[in-house]
Short mmCIF file of C-alpha atoms in Angstrom, two decimals:
data_model
loop_
_atom_site.label_atom_id
_atom_site.label_comp_id
_atom_site.label_asym_id
_atom_site.label_seq_id
_atom_site.Cartn_x
_atom_site.Cartn_y
_atom_site.Cartn_z
CA MET A 9 125.37 -42.70 37.16
CA ASN A 10 123.23 -44.96 39.16
CA GLU A 11 119.46 -44.07 40.52
CA GLN A 12 120.80 -43.33 44.15
CA ALA A 13 123.14 -40.79 42.71
CA ASP A 14 120.17 -39.45 40.67
CA ASP A 15 117.78 -39.00 43.57
CA ASP A 16 120.63 -37.36 45.68
CA LEU A 17 121.30 -34.67 42.76
CA VAL A 18 117.74 -34.07 42.42
CA ARG A 19 117.28 -33.69 45.93
CA ARG A 20 119.81 -31.00 46.04
CA VAL A 21 118.56 -28.96 43.39
CA ILE A 22 115.41 -29.01 44.96
CA VAL A 23 116.85 -27.61 48.44
CA SER A 24 118.89 -25.24 46.82
CA GLY A 25 116.42 -24.05 43.87
CA ARG A 26 119.52 -23.66 41.80
CA PRO A 27 121.48 -25.44 39.15
CA VAL A 28 123.99 -28.18 40.19
CA LEU A 29 126.88 -29.62 38.18
CA SER A 30 127.96 -32.85 39.60
CA GLY A 31 131.87 -33.76 39.51
CA ASP A 32 133.22 -36.10 37.57
CA HIS A 33 132.05 -40.02 37.71
CA GLN A 34 133.00 -43.53 37.32
CA ALA A 35 131.37 -44.39 33.77
CA ASP A 36 128.62 -46.52 34.35
CA GLN A 37 128.11 -49.95 33.17
CA ALA A 38 127.46 -48.97 29.74
CA GLY A 39 130.52 -46.51 29.80
CA GLN A 40 128.48 -43.66 29.00
CA VAL A 41 127.87 -40.99 32.07
CA LEU A 42 130.50 -39.53 33.45
CA SER A 43 128.75 -36.25 34.66
CA THR A 44 125.18 -34.72 35.22
CA LEU A 45 124.16 -31.24 34.93
CA ALA A 46 120.92 -30.36 36.72
CA VAL A 47 118.56 -27.31 36.94
CA PRO A 48 115.39 -26.47 39.11
CA LEU A 49 112.03 -27.35 37.80
CA SER A 50 109.68 -24.54 39.26
CA TYR A 51 106.07 -24.59 39.33
CA ARG A 52 104.16 -21.49 40.94
CA ALA A 53 107.48 -20.16 42.41
CA ARG A 54 108.22 -23.93 44.13
CA THR A 55 110.99 -26.26 43.09
CA ILE A 56 109.21 -29.49 42.31
CA GLY A 57 112.09 -31.44 40.65
CA ALA A 58 115.11 -31.08 38.34
CA LEU A 59 115.68 -31.37 34.40
CA CYS A 60 119.09 -33.39 34.07
CA ALA A 61 121.32 -33.36 31.59
CA TYR A 62 123.97 -36.24 31.48
CA GLY A 63 127.48 -35.94 30.01
CA LYS A 64 129.88 -38.58 28.17
CA GLN A 65 132.60 -36.10 29.25
CA ASN A 66 134.13 -34.73 32.56
CA ALA A 67 131.95 -32.37 34.36
CA GLY A 68 134.14 -29.21 32.78
CA ALA A 69 132.35 -30.04 29.41
CA PHE A 70 129.24 -28.43 30.53
CA THR A 71 129.36 -24.66 29.81
CA ASP A 72 127.52 -21.74 30.89
CA ASN A 73 125.52 -21.71 27.81
CA ASP A 74 124.43 -25.40 28.69
CA THR A 75 123.15 -24.36 31.66
CA HIS A 76 121.29 -21.63 30.21
CA LEU A 77 119.68 -23.64 27.48
CA LEU A 78 118.74 -26.31 30.29
CA ALA A 79 117.35 -23.46 32.27
CA ALA A 80 115.13 -22.65 29.37
CA LEU A 81 114.07 -25.74 28.68
CA ALA A 82 113.04 -26.35 32.24
CA ASP A 83 110.97 -23.12 31.73
CA HIS A 84 109.17 -24.55 28.94
CA ALA A 85 108.55 -27.79 30.68
CA ALA A 86 107.27 -25.76 33.85
CA ILE A 87 104.79 -23.91 31.81
CA ALA A 88 103.44 -27.35 30.04
CA ILE A 89 103.24 -29.00 33.68
CA GLU A 90 101.10 -25.59 34.68
CA ASN A 91 98.99 -25.75 31.78
CA ALA A 92 98.14 -29.29 32.36
CA HIS A 93 97.47 -28.37 35.91
CA LEU A 94 95.10 -25.57 34.64
CA TYR A 95 93.24 -27.83 32.44
CA GLU A 96 92.83 -30.76 34.86
CA ALA A 97 91.56 -28.23 37.12
CA ALA A 98 89.36 -26.45 34.44
CA GLN A 99 87.56 -30.13 33.81
CA THR A 100 87.18 -30.74 37.18
CA GLU A 101 85.46 -27.41 37.59
CA LEU A 102 83.34 -27.65 34.59
CA LYS A 103 82.33 -31.71 35.69
CA GLN A 104 81.24 -29.99 39.21
CA ARG A 105 79.46 -27.25 37.31
CA ARG A 106 77.38 -29.68 35.15
CA GLU A 107 76.90 -32.12 38.15
CA ALA A 108 75.32 -28.98 40.03
CA GLU A 109 73.34 -27.91 36.81
CA GLU A 110 72.07 -31.56 36.74
CA LEU A 111 70.97 -31.67 40.08
CA ILE A 112 69.14 -28.31 39.87
CA THR A 113 67.23 -29.68 36.95
CA GLN A 114 66.43 -32.47 38.98
CA LEU A 115 65.01 -30.90 41.72
CA ALA A 116 63.21 -28.74 39.75
CA TYR A 117 61.51 -31.02 37.38
CA HIS A 118 61.32 -34.26 39.60
CA ASP A 119 59.71 -35.24 43.09
CA SER A 120 62.29 -35.63 45.65
CA LEU A 121 60.80 -38.88 46.99
CA THR A 122 60.18 -40.82 44.03
CA GLY A 123 62.55 -39.29 41.68
CA LEU A 124 59.57 -39.19 39.47
CA PRO A 125 58.68 -36.25 37.49
CA ASN A 126 56.60 -33.36 39.15
CA ARG A 127 53.81 -31.26 38.18
CA MET A 128 56.13 -28.85 36.09
CA LEU A 129 57.52 -31.81 34.00
CA PHE A 130 54.17 -33.35 33.41
CA SER A 131 52.89 -30.06 31.83
CA ASP A 132 56.13 -29.80 29.56
CA ARG A 133 55.46 -33.21 28.40
CA PHE A 134 51.50 -32.98 28.14
CA LYS A 135 52.24 -29.87 25.51
CA VAL A 136 54.54 -32.05 23.45
CA ALA A 137 52.04 -34.99 23.69
CA LEU A 138 49.17 -32.76 23.08
CA ALA A 139 51.06 -31.36 19.79
CA GLN A 140 51.68 -34.73 18.62
CA CYS A 141 47.61 -35.95 19.16
CA ARG A 142 46.59 -32.94 17.00
CA ARG A 143 48.96 -33.60 14.27
CA HIS A 144 48.08 -37.50 14.10
CA GLN A 145 44.32 -36.97 15.21
CA ASP A 146 45.12 -39.42 18.10
CA ARG A 147 43.61 -39.15 21.70
CA LEU A 148 45.60 -38.85 24.92
CA ALA A 149 44.50 -39.66 28.46
CA VAL A 150 45.19 -38.24 31.57
CA MET A 151 44.91 -40.22 34.90
CA MET A 152 44.19 -39.16 38.36
CA LEU A 153 45.43 -42.17 40.85
CA ASP A 154 45.16 -42.15 44.66
CA LEU A 155 46.13 -44.99 46.98
CA ASP A 156 43.12 -46.31 49.15
CA HIS A 157 43.48 -45.91 52.64
CA PHE A 158 47.05 -44.87 52.46
CA LYS A 159 46.55 -42.79 55.95
CA SER A 160 46.36 -45.81 57.94
CA VAL A 161 50.11 -46.93 56.53
CA ASN A 162 51.33 -44.03 57.90
CA ASP A 163 49.38 -44.27 61.33
CA THR A 164 50.14 -47.56 61.92
CA LEU A 165 53.66 -48.40 60.68
CA GLY A 166 55.20 -44.61 60.59
CA HIS A 167 56.03 -42.32 57.69
CA ALA A 168 59.29 -44.44 56.85
CA ILE A 169 57.56 -47.24 55.47
CA GLY A 170 54.69 -44.95 54.14
CA ASP A 171 57.51 -43.20 51.96
CA ARG A 172 58.99 -46.70 51.03
CA LEU A 173 55.64 -47.80 49.58
CA LEU A 174 55.25 -44.56 47.72
CA GLN A 175 58.45 -44.87 45.94
CA ALA A 176 57.61 -48.72 45.49
CA VAL A 177 54.15 -47.68 44.06
CA GLY A 178 56.17 -45.32 41.67
CA GLU A 179 58.03 -48.16 40.46
CA ARG A 180 55.13 -50.49 39.66
CA LEU A 181 53.22 -47.69 37.79
CA LEU A 182 56.55 -47.13 35.74
CA GLN A 183 56.76 -51.06 34.90
CA ALA A 184 52.83 -50.79 34.05
CA LEU A 185 53.26 -47.98 31.52
CA ARG A 186 54.88 -47.50 28.00
CA GLU A 187 58.46 -45.52 28.10
CA SER A 188 56.97 -42.81 26.31
CA ASP A 189 54.20 -42.21 28.90
CA THR A 190 55.07 -40.08 32.24
CA VAL A 191 54.08 -40.81 35.65
CA CYS A 192 53.90 -37.57 37.75
CA ARG A 193 53.97 -37.43 41.58
CA LEU A 194 51.40 -34.70 42.59
CA GLY A 195 52.19 -34.89 46.22
CA GLY A 196 50.89 -37.05 49.37
CA ASP A 197 49.43 -40.17 48.06
CA GLU A 198 48.19 -38.85 44.61
CA PHE A 199 49.76 -39.57 41.36
CA LEU A 200 49.20 -38.05 37.84
CA LEU A 201 49.38 -40.50 34.76
CA LEU A 202 49.87 -39.28 30.96
CA LEU A 203 49.46 -41.60 28.21
CA GLY A 204 49.84 -40.53 24.49
CA GLU A 205 48.77 -41.55 21.50
CA MET A 206 45.87 -44.02 21.96
CA SER A 207 43.58 -44.79 18.87
CA GLU A 208 40.69 -45.15 21.38
CA PRO A 209 39.29 -44.49 25.01
CA GLU A 210 39.13 -48.06 25.79
CA CYS A 211 42.95 -48.19 25.61
CA ALA A 212 42.99 -46.06 28.59
CA GLU A 213 40.59 -48.36 30.57
CA LYS A 214 42.65 -51.60 29.76
CA VAL A 215 45.72 -49.54 31.18
CA ALA A 216 44.09 -48.49 34.46
CA ASP A 217 43.08 -52.26 34.72
CA ARG A 218 46.67 -53.27 34.44
CA ILE A 219 47.69 -50.56 36.93
CA MET A 220 45.22 -51.81 39.48
CA GLN A 221 46.31 -55.47 39.26
CA ALA A 222 49.83 -54.40 39.58
CA ILE A 223 49.11 -52.25 42.66
CA ARG A 224 47.03 -55.06 44.21
CA GLN A 225 50.15 -57.47 44.30
CA PRO A 226 51.48 -57.22 47.80
CA PHE A 227 54.42 -55.26 48.76
CA LEU A 228 56.97 -56.38 51.13
CA LEU A 229 58.53 -53.65 52.85
CA GLU A 230 61.22 -54.22 55.67
CA GLU A 231 59.49 -57.43 56.63
CA HIS A 232 55.83 -55.75 56.27
CA LEU A 233 53.65 -57.40 53.96
CA LEU A 234 51.52 -54.69 52.80
CA CYS A 235 48.26 -54.96 50.69
CA ILE A 236 46.93 -52.03 49.20
CA THR A 237 44.41 -50.59 46.50
CA THR A 238 43.95 -47.55 44.16
CA SER A 239 41.21 -45.69 43.01
CA ILE A 240 41.57 -43.99 39.14
CA GLY A 241 39.87 -41.31 37.51
CA ILE A 242 40.22 -41.05 33.37
CA ALA A 243 39.94 -38.02 31.40
CA ILE A 244 40.36 -38.30 27.44
CA TYR A 245 41.41 -35.53 24.77
CA PRO A 246 39.37 -34.73 23.18
CA ASP A 247 36.33 -36.27 24.06
CA ASP A 248 36.46 -34.72 27.68
CA GLY A 249 38.77 -31.51 27.51
CA GLN A 250 40.95 -29.69 25.06
CA ASP A 251 43.93 -28.39 27.53
CA GLU A 252 45.84 -29.85 30.56
CA ASP A 253 43.86 -27.98 33.09
CA ALA A 254 40.33 -29.45 32.02
CA LEU A 255 41.55 -32.92 31.80
CA VAL A 256 43.32 -32.82 35.07
CA ARG A 257 40.53 -31.49 36.89
CA ARG A 258 38.07 -33.69 35.28
CA ALA A 259 40.07 -36.92 35.84
CA ASP A 260 40.56 -35.49 39.62
CA LEU A 261 36.29 -35.61 39.42
CA ALA A 262 36.31 -38.95 38.16
CA MET A 263 38.62 -40.45 40.71
CA TYR A 264 36.41 -39.01 43.34
CA GLY A 265 33.70 -40.91 41.66
CA ALA A 266 35.76 -44.20 41.88
CA LYS A 267 36.32 -43.37 45.47
CA GLU A 268 32.75 -43.06 46.08
CA ARG A 269 31.85 -46.59 44.34
CA GLY A 270 33.88 -48.48 47.00
CA ARG A 271 37.37 -47.66 45.77
CA ASP A 272 39.77 -50.33 43.99
CA ASN A 273 38.19 -49.24 40.57
CA TYR A 274 38.63 -46.58 37.99
CA GLN A 275 36.13 -44.52 36.45
CA ARG A 276 35.59 -42.39 33.16
CA TYR A 277 34.85 -38.53 33.45
CA ARG A 278 31.09 -38.17 32.98
CA SER A 279 29.93 -34.74 32.21
CA GLU A 280 26.31 -35.33 33.40
CA VAL A 281 27.77 -35.48 37.03
CA ASP A 282 30.35 -32.67 36.85
CA ARG A 283 28.70 -30.11 39.08
CA THR A 284 27.52 -32.55 41.69
CA GLN A 285 31.03 -34.15 41.69
CA ALA A 286 32.85 -31.18 41.76
CA SER A 287 31.28 -29.61 44.46
CA HIS A 288 31.77 -32.98 46.57
CA SER A 289 35.67 -33.02 45.55
CA LEU A 290 35.96 -29.34 46.45
CA LEU A 291 34.38 -30.13 50.03
CA MET A 292 36.40 -33.48 50.17
CA ARG A 293 39.93 -31.35 49.35
CA ASN A 294 39.12 -28.66 51.98
CA THR A 295 38.19 -31.19 54.67
CA HIS A 296 41.26 -33.39 53.56
CA PRO A 297 44.10 -31.39 51.78
CA GLY A 298 46.28 -34.64 51.73
CA GLY A 299 43.58 -36.66 49.72
CA PRO A 300 40.30 -38.15 49.96
CA ASP A 301 42.04 -40.92 52.19
CA GLN A 302 44.02 -38.64 54.33
#
């Protein structure tokens, strides 16, 4: 039986939804097929194809039992097809659910503009780093970083370029630090850095110097060549504080100290200027909520 005859037979079964017994055929080239029995292959009450049996004898050789048997086989095949479709649908739903959960997690723990960790993820990583430092009697550093005169970029070139600059700064910060360190964007042009497992405070100063050199390199953004600097405040555990809030606050105070000293520099937290600098920092934040350079 040729392929055209097969297609015609399957088409008749699909249209009628009933078994079709093909009449006597001339022997095919191999001298084998003389008759064909086709039964509907149904999926969800719809005939989607046919299951065929080929006979070496004429059509009369197929009995009612043959038809019932072939129909039973077709039912099993339909069940297998349905199970395959259900499995595929379940896998697709599972994949979509996982992607949705990953997106929710991403939004909950990362900054939407830069993709960097946000304060919530910073806090989680700080707890882990602090536990490691206490166990190994190491130090860790918290750095507050603020871009100098960032507001002028937004004012002169627009917020789109300002956003691209923040993204590029985030990329350079990641390149300047170890993979085990954390770069967090707080908002505006402020970044919070976490450096773990330091043997001595001077290690943080070397990192701060490396960061400033990286930021000083010009940024080429949409045909705009931008030069910018940054001010950094550093607080060390356990020297300058025992918990996250204390270290972040004191790194912030040190950063304002760097601003007062002409910007484009870093400053370690100094306890003797805590009260004076704290009052000034609070005044600056109340006056410029977006940061000292806003």
